[in-house]
Short mmCIF file of C-alpha atoms in Angstrom, two decimals:
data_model
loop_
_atom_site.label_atom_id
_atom_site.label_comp_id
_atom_site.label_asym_id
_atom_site.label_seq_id
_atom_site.Cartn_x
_atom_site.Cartn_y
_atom_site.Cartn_z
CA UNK A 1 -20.37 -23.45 8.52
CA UNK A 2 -16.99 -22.93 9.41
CA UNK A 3 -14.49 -20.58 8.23
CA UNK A 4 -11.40 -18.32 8.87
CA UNK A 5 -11.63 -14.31 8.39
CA UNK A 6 -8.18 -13.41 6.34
CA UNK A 7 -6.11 -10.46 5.13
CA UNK A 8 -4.18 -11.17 2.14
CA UNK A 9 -1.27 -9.05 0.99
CA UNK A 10 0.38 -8.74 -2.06
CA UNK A 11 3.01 -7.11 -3.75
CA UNK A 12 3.89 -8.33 -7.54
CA UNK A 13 6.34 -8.15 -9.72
CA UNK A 14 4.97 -4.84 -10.93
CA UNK A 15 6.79 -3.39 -7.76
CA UNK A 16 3.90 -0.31 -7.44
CA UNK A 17 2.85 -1.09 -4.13
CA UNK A 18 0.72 -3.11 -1.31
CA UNK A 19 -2.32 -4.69 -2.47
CA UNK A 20 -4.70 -5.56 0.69
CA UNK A 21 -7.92 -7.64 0.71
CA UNK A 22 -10.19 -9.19 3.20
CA UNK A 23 -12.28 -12.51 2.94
CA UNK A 24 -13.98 -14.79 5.07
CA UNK A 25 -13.26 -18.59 3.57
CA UNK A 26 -14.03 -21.98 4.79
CA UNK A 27 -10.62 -23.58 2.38
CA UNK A 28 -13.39 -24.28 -0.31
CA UNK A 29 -15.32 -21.26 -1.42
CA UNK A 30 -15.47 -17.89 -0.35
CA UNK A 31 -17.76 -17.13 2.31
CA UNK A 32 -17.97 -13.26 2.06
CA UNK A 33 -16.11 -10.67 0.12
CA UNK A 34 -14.40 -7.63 2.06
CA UNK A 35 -13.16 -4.48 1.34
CA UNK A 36 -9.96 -4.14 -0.28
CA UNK A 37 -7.16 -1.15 -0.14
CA UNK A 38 -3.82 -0.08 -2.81
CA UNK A 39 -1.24 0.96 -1.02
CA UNK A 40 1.35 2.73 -3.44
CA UNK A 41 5.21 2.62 -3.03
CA UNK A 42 7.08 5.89 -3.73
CA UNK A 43 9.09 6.10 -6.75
CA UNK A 44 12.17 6.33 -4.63
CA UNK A 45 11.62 3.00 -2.87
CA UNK A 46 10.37 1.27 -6.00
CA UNK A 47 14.26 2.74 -7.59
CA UNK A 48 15.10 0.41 -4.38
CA UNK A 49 13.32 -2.95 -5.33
CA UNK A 50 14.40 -2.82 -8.77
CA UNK A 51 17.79 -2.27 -7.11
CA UNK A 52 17.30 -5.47 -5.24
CA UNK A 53 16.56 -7.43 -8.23
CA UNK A 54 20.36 -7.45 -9.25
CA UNK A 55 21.27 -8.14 -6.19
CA UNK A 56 19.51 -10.69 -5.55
CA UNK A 57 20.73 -12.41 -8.77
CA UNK A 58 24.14 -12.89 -6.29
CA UNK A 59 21.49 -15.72 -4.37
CA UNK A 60 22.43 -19.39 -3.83
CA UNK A 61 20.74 -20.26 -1.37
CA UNK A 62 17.36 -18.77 -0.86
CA UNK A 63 18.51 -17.92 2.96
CA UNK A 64 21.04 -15.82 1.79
CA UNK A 65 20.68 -11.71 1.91
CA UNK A 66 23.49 -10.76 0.04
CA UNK A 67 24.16 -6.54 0.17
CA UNK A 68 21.37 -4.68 1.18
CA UNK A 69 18.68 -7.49 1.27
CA UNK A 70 18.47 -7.93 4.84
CA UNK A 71 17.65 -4.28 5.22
CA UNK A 72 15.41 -4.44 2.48
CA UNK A 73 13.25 -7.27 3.65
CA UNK A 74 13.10 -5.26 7.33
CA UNK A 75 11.81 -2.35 5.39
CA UNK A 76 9.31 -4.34 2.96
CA UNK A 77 7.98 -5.78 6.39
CA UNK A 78 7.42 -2.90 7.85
CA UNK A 79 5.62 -1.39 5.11
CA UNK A 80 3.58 -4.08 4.49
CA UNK A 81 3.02 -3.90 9.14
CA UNK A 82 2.15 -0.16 8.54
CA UNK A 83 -0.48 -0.96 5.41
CA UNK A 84 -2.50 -3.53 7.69
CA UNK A 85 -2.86 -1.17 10.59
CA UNK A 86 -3.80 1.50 8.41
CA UNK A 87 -6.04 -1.02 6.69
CA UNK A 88 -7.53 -2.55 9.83
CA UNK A 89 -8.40 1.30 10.91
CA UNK A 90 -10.67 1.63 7.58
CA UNK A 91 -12.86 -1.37 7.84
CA UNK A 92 -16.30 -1.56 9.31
CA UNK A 93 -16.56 -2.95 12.84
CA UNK A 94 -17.19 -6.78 11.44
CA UNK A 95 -14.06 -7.00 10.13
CA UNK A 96 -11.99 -5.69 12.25
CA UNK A 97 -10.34 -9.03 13.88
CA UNK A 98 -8.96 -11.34 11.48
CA UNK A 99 -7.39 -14.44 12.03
CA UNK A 100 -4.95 -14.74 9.68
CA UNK A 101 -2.63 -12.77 7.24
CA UNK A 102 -1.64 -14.10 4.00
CA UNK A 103 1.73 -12.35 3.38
CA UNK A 104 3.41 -12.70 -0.08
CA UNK A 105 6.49 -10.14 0.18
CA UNK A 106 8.71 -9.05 -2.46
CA UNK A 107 9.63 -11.63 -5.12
CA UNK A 108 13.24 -10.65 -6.09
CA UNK A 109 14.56 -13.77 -7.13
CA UNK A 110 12.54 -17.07 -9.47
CA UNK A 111 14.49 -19.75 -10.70
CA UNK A 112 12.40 -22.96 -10.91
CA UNK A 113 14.74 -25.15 -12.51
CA UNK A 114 17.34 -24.33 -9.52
CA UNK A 115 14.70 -24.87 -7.24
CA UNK A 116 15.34 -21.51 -5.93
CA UNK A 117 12.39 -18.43 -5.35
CA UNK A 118 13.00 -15.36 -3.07
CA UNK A 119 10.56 -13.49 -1.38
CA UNK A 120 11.41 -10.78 0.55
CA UNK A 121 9.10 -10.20 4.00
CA UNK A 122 9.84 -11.96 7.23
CA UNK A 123 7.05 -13.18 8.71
CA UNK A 124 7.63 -13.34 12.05
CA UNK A 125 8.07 -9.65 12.13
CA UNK A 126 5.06 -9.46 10.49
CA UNK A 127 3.27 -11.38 13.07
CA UNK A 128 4.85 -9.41 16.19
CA UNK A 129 4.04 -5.41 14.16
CA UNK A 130 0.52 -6.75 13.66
CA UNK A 131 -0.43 -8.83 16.27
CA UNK A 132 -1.75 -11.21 13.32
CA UNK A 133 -0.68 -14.91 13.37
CA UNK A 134 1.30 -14.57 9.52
CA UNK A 135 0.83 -17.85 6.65
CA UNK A 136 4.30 -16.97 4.63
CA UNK A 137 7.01 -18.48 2.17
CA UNK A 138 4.18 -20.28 0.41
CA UNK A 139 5.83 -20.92 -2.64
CA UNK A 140 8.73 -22.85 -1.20
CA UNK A 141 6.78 -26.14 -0.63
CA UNK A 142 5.97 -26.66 -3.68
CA UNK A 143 9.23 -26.13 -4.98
CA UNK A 144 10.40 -28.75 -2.15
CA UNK A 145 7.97 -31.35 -4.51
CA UNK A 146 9.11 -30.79 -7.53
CA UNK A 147 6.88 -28.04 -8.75
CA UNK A 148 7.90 -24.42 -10.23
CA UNK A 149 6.64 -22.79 -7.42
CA UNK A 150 4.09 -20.33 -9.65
CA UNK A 151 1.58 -19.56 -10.57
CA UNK A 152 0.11 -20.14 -6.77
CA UNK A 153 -3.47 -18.15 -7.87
CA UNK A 154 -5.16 -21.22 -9.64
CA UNK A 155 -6.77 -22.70 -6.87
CA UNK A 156 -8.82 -19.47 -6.20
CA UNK A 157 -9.29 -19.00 -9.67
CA UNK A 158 -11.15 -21.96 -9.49
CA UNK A 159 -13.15 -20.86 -6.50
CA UNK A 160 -14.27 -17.78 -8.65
CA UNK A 161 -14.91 -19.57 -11.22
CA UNK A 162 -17.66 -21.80 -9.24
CA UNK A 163 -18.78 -18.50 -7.78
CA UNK A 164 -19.59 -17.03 -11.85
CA UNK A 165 -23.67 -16.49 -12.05
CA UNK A 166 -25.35 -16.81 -15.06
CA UNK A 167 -24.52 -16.32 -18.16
CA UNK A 168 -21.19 -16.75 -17.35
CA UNK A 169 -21.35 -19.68 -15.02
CA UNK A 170 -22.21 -21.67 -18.27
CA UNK A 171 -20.05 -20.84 -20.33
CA UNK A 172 -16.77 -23.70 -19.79
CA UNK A 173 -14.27 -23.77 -20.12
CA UNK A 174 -12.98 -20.29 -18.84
CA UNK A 175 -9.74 -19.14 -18.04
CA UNK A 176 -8.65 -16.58 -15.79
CA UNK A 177 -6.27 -14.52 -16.50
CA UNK A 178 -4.02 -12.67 -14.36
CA UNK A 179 -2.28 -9.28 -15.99
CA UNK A 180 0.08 -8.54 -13.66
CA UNK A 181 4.06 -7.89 -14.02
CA UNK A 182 4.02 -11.79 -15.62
CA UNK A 183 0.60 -12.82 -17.12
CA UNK A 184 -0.59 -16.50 -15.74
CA UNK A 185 -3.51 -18.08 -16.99
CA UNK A 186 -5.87 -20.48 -15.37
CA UNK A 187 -8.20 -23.12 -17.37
CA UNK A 188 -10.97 -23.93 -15.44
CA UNK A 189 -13.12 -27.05 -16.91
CA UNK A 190 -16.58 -28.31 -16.72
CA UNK A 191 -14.71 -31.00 -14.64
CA UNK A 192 -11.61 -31.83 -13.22
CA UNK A 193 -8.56 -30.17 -12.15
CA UNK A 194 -7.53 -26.53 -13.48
CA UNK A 195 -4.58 -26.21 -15.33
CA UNK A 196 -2.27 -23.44 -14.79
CA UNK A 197 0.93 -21.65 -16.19
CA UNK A 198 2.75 -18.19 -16.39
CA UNK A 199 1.90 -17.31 -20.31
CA UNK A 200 4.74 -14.17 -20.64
CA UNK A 201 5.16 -10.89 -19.67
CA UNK A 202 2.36 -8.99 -18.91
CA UNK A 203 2.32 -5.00 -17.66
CA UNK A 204 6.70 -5.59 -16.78
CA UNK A 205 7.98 -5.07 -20.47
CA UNK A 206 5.49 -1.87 -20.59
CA UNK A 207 6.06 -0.42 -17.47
CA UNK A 208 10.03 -0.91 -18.01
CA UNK A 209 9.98 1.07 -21.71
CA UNK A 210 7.53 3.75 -20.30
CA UNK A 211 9.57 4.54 -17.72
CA UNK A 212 13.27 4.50 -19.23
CA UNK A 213 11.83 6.44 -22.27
CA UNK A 214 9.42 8.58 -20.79
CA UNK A 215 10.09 8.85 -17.46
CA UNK A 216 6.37 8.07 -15.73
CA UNK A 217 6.25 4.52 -13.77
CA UNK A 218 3.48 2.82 -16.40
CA UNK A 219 1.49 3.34 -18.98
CA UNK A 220 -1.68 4.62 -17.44
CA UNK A 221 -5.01 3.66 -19.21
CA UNK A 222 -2.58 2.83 -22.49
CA UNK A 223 -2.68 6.58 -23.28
CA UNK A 224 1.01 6.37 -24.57
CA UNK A 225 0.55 3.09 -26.98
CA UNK A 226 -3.03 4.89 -27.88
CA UNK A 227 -0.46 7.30 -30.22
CA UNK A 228 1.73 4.38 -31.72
CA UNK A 229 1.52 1.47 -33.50
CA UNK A 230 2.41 -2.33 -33.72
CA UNK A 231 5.89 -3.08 -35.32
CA UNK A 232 5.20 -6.09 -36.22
CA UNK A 233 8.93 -7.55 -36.84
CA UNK A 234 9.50 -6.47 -33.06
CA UNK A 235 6.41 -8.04 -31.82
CA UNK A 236 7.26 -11.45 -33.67
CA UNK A 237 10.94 -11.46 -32.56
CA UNK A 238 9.41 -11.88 -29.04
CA UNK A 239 6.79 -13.93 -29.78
CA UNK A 240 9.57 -16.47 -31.30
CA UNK A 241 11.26 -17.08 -27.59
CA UNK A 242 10.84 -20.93 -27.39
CA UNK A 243 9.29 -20.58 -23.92
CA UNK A 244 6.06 -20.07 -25.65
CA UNK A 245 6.40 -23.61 -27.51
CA UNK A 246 6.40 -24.87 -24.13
CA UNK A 247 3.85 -26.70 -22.59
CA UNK A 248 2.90 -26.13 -18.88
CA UNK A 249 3.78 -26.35 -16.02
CA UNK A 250 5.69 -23.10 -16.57
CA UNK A 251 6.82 -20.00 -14.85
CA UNK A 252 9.07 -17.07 -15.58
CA UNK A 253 11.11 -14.83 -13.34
CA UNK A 254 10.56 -11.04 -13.88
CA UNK A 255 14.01 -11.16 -15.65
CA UNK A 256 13.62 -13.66 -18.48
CA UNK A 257 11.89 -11.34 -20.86
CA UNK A 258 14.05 -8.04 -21.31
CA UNK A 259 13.68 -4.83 -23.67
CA UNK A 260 16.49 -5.61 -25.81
CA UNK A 261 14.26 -6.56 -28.96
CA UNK A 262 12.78 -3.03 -28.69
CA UNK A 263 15.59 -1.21 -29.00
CA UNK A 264 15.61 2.01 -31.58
CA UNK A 265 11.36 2.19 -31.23
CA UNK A 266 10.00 5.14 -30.69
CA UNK A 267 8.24 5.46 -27.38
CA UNK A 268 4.48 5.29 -28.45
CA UNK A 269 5.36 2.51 -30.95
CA UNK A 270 7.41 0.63 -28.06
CA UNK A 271 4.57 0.91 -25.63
CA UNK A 272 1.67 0.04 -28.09
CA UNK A 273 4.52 -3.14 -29.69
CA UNK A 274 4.75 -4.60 -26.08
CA UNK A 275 1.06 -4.54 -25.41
CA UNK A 276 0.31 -6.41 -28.46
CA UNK A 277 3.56 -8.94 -27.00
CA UNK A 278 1.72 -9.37 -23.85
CA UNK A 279 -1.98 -10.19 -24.97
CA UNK A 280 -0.79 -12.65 -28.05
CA UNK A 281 1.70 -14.42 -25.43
CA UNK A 282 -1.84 -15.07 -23.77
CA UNK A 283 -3.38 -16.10 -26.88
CA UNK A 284 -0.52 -18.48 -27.76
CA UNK A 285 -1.02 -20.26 -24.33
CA UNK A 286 -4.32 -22.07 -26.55
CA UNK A 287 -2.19 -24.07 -28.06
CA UNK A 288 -1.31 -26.04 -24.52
CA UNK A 289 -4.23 -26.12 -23.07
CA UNK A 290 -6.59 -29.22 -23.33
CA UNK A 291 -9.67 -27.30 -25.39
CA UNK A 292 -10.42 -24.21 -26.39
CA UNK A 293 -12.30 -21.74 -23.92
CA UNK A 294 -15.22 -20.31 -24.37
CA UNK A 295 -14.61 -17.25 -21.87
CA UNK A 296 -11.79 -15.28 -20.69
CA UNK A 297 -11.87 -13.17 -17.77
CA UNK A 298 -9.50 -10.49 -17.24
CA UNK A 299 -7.71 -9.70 -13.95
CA UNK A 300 -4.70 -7.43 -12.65
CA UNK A 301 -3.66 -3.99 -13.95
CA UNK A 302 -3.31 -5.22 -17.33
CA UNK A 303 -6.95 -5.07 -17.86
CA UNK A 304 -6.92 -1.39 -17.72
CA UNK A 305 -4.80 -1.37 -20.49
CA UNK A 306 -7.32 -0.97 -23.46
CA UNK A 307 -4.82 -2.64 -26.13
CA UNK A 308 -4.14 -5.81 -23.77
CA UNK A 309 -7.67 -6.17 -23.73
CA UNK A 310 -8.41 -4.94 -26.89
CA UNK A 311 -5.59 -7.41 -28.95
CA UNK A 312 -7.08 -10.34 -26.82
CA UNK A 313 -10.73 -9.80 -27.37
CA UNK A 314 -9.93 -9.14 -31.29
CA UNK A 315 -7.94 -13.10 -31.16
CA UNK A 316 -10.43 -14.88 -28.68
CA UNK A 317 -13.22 -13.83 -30.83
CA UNK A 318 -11.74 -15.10 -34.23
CA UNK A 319 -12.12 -18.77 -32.22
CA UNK A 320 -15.94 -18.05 -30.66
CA UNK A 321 -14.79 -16.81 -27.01
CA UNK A 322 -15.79 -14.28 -25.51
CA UNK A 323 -13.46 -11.81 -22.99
CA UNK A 324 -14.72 -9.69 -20.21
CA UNK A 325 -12.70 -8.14 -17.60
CA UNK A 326 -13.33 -9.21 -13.59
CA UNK A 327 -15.74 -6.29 -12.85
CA UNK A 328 -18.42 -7.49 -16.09
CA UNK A 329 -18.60 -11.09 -13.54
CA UNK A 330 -18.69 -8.85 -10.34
CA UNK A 331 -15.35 -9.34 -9.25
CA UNK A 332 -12.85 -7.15 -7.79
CA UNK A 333 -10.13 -6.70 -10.31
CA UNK A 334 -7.95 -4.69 -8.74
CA UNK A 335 -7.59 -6.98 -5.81
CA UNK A 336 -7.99 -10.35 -7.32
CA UNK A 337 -4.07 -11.62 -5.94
CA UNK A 338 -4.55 -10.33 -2.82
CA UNK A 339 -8.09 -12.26 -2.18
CA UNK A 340 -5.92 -15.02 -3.91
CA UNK A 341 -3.41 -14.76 -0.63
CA UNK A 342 -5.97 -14.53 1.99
CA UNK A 343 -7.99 -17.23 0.22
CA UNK A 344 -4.24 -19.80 0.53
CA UNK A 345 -3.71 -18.53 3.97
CA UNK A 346 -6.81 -20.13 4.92
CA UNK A 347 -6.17 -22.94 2.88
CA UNK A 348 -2.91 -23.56 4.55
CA UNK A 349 -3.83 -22.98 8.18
CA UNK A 350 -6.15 -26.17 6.90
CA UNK A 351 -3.58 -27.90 5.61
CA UNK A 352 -5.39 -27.99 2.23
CA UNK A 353 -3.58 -27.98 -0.95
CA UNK A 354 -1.75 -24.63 -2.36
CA UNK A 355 -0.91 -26.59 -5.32
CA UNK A 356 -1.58 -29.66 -7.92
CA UNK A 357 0.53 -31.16 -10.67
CA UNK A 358 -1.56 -29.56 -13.41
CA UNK A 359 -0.83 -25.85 -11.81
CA UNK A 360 2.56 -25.88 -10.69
CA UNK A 361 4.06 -29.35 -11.98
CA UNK A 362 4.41 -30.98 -8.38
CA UNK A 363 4.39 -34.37 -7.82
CA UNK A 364 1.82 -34.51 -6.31
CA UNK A 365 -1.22 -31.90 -4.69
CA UNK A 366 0.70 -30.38 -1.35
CA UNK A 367 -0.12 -27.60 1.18
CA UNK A 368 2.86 -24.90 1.61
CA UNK A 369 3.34 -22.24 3.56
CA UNK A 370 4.86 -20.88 7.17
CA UNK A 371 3.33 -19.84 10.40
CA UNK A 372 4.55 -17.10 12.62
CA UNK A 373 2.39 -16.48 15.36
CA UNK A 374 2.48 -12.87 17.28
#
């Protein structure tokens, strides 16, 4: 059997750092797991991205590196350069010489309905630090066909998903869900294509309160929400935003959802309010997809956060579904996106679609993606 060995790198809209993962794929199913690595940004250079996401808002075209960009994405690249070398130095011998890198970069700017999404990395940089040939800029094809460019994680969702052993392999359909700064889901049937759509915000809306109120970057294991409650009126001033009447394709920029509602909270109850925001924004997504699932499996940082988990086990259960987080299936949870990226990368050195019109809305199922060779 044939396949390509591939490092896939990702840095989300949760801005905390590198996520690296290796896999050896033949564009269908995953061959072999490898090890994965977190490689955390300082809380000076994360200052910098979120920085960058105002700038950025100053984009028309997504060539354009308006202020400090251009020094940004040189610095993004070089961190992300530094993070496969160290990488490369920690894996067994097997490993060692992969064929590809999937690089993501720095999403600073999403606007689907301007056809517009900015990524920060430059691939060709990447290619020539490394020595790596570099699959880049995947989201921009599908944009090019009509689509919203996110989320791009469905079609390895759907790998995983034929990969579940029992019990879980049975139990259709499941969704995936990915708990990152924006929470996508992605419904995998008995049959048929996956459907796919950002659902809200996931860990951003947190991570944003914790931080301007308390001063630490997130709220680890959901120890600050632990000592507040739900305030309900805030929670269902959110949960009234019309995106969530909308059926999907869908996808949301980092920027859409802000803290205004929780204004005047204090922290706890802020903290434990947008947790219960981001797991019933999941549990609304039901209501657009074509059945109910019988199992929901939990990926991302989000499913460290007990009340996430917690609010969405409590709903699925009321309708006979069961939730589990990735590691209860014997998946990797913690490096789920960036398998995701290596897993494309492969795809897209194949010329195999990133894509369909029930993930992304494209017109029709297309490949994406840029080479840079070393």
């Amino acid at each position: 059997m044939a396949f390509l060995t591939a490092i896939g790198l990702m840095s989300g809209t949760s801005m905390d750092g590198i996520d690296l993962a290796i896999l050896r794929s033949d564009g269908a199913n995953v061959i072999e797991f490898g090890p994965s690595m977190a490689v955390a940004y300082d809380a000076a250079f994360r200052r910098r991205i979120e920085a960058s996401l105002e700038t950025a808002k100053a984009i028309v075209r997504r060539e354009d590196r308006p202020g400090d960009l251009a020094e940004m994405e040189r610095e993004i690249t070089m961190r992300h350069a530094r993070a496969v070398s160290d990488f490369l130095l920690s894996l067994p011998a097997e490993w060692q010489k992969p064929d590809l890198i999937g690089f993501h970069g720095q999403t600073v700017l999403h606007r689907p309905h301007l056809g517009v999404t900015v990524q920060l990395g430059a691939g060709a940089l990447l290619a020539h630090e490394t020595g790596i040939p570099v699959i880049y800029d995947m989201r921009a094809n599908d944009m090019a066909h009509g689509g919203q460019g996110a989320p791009l994680v469905p079609a390895y969702h759907a790998a995983l998903a034929r990969s579940l052993s029992e019990p879980y392999a049975a139990m259709k359909p499941a969704v995936f869900v990915n708990v990152g700064g924006i929470s996508n889901i992605t419904y995998v049937p008995d049959a048929g294509a996956p459907v796919a759509f950002d659902t809200g915000p996931g860990n951003t809306l947190i991570d944003q309160w914790v931080s301007r109120e308390g001063g630490v970057p997130y709220d680890a294991g959901g120890t600050i929400a632990s000592e507040g409650g739900v305030v309900t009126e805030v929670a269902t001033r959110y949960l009234d935003n019309p995106f969530f009447g909308k059926s999907g394709p869908k996808s949301l920029d980092r920027n859409d959802f802000t803290l205004a509602l929780a204004e005047g909270l204090e922290l706890s109850d802020g903290a434990r309010t947008l947790a219960h925001v981001s797991a019933e924004a999941i549990l609304k997504s039901v209501a657009h997809l074509p059945a109910p699932p019988k199992l929901w499996i939990v990926c991302g940082g989000g499913r460290k956060n007990p009340h996430i988990v917690g609010d969405l086990r409590a709903g699925a259960e009321k309708a006979g579904a069961e939730v589990i987080v990735a590691e209860d299936a014997g998946l990797n949870g913690d490096a789920t996106e960036a398998e995701a990226w290596a897993y494309l990368a492969v795809r897209s050195a194949l010329g195999q679609p990133l894509t369909f019109p029930t993930t992304t809305g494209c017109r029709e199922p297309v490949t994406g993606g840029q080479r840079a060779e070393p």
